[in-house]
Tab-separated table of C-alpha atoms in Angstrom:
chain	number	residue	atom	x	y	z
A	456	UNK	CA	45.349	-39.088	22.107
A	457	UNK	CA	41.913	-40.598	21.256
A	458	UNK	CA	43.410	-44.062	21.166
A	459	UNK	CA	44.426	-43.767	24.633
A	460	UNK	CA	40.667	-43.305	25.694
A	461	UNK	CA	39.186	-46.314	27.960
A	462	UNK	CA	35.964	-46.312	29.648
A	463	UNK	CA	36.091	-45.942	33.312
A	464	UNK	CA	39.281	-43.017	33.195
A	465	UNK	CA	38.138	-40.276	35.533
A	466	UNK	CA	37.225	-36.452	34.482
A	467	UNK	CA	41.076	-35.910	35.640
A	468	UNK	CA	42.124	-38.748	33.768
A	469	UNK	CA	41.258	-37.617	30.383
A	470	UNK	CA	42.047	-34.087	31.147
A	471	UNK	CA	45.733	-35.727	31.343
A	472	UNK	CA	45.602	-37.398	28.003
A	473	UNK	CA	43.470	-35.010	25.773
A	474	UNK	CA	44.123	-31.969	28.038
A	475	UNK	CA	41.278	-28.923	28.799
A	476	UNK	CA	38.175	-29.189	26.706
A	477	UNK	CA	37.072	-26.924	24.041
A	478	UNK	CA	33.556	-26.666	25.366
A	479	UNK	CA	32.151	-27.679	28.620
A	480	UNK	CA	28.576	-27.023	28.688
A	481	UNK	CA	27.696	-25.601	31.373
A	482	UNK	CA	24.548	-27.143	31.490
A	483	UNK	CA	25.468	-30.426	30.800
A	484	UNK	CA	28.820	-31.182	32.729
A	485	UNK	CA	28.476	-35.177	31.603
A	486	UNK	CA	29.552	-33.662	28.381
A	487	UNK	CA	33.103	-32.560	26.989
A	488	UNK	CA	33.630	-31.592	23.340
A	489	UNK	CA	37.227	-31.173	21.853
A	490	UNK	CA	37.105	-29.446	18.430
A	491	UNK	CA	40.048	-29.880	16.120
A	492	UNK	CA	41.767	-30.755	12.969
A	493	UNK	CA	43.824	-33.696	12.371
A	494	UNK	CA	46.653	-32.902	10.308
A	495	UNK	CA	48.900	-35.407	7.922
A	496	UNK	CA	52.638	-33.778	7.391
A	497	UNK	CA	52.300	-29.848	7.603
A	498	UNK	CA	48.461	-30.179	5.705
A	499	UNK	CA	45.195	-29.886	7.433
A	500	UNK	CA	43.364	-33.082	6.959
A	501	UNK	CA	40.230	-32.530	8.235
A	502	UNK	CA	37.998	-30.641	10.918
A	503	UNK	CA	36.703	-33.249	13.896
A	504	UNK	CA	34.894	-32.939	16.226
A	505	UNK	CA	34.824	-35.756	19.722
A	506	UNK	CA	32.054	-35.431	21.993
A	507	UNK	CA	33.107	-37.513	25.373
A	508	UNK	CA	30.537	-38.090	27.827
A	509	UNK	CA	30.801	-39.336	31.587
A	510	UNK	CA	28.843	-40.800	34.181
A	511	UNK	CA	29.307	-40.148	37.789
A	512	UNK	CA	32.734	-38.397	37.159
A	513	UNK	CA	33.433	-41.781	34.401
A	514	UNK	CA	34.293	-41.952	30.839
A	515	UNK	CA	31.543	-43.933	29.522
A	516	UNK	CA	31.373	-43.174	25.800
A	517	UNK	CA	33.333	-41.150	23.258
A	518	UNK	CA	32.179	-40.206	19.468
A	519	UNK	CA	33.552	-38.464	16.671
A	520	UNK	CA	32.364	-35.907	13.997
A	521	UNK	CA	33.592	-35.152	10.715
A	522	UNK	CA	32.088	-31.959	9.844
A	523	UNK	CA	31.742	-32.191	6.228
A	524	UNK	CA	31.028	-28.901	5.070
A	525	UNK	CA	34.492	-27.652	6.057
A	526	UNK	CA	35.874	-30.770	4.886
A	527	UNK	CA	34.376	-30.550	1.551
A	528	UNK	CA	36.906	-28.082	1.065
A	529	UNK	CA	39.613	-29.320	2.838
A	530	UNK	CA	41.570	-30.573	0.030
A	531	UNK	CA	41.921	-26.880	-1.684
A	532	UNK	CA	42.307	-24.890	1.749
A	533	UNK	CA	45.403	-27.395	2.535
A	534	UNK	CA	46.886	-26.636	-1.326
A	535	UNK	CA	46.272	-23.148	-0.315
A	536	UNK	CA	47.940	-23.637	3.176
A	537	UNK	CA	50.716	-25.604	1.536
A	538	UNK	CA	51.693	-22.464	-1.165
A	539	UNK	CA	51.671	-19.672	1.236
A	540	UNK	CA	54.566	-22.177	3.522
A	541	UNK	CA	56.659	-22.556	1.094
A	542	UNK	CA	56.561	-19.114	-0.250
């Protein structure tokens, strides 16, 4: 969905393509945050996080987060996932 992203797609727009945000802030509605995991076969990959910010209702930058201290242990928490499926 993230490659689908282009700057200048309204609030709506994005909505469409990444659907509703996990955080709007309510103080800061230039500011969406989708929190998720990206996920390789039936394994979790890693936790991400994408910040997307706008400017007069505008997409005008996006970034992503890795957060590593959940990833650190991604590996064995995906072994662990992986056993309990097939059990």
């Amino acid at each position: 969905m993230i490659s689908k992203l282009e700057s200048g797609l309204t609030k709506a727009q994005v909505q469409y393509i990444m659907g509703t945000p996990s955080i709007k802030d309510p103080f800061n509605p230039e500011k969406w945050d989708y929190i998720g995991f990206e996920i390789v076969g039936d394994k979790i990959y890693r936790e991400v996080h994408h910040s997307l910010f706008f400017e007069e209702n505008k997409l005008v930058e996006w970034k992503k987060e890795v957060d590593s201290e959940y990833n650190d242990n991604a590996k064995e928490e995906s072994k662990k996932l992986s056993k309990e499926i097939q059990e």
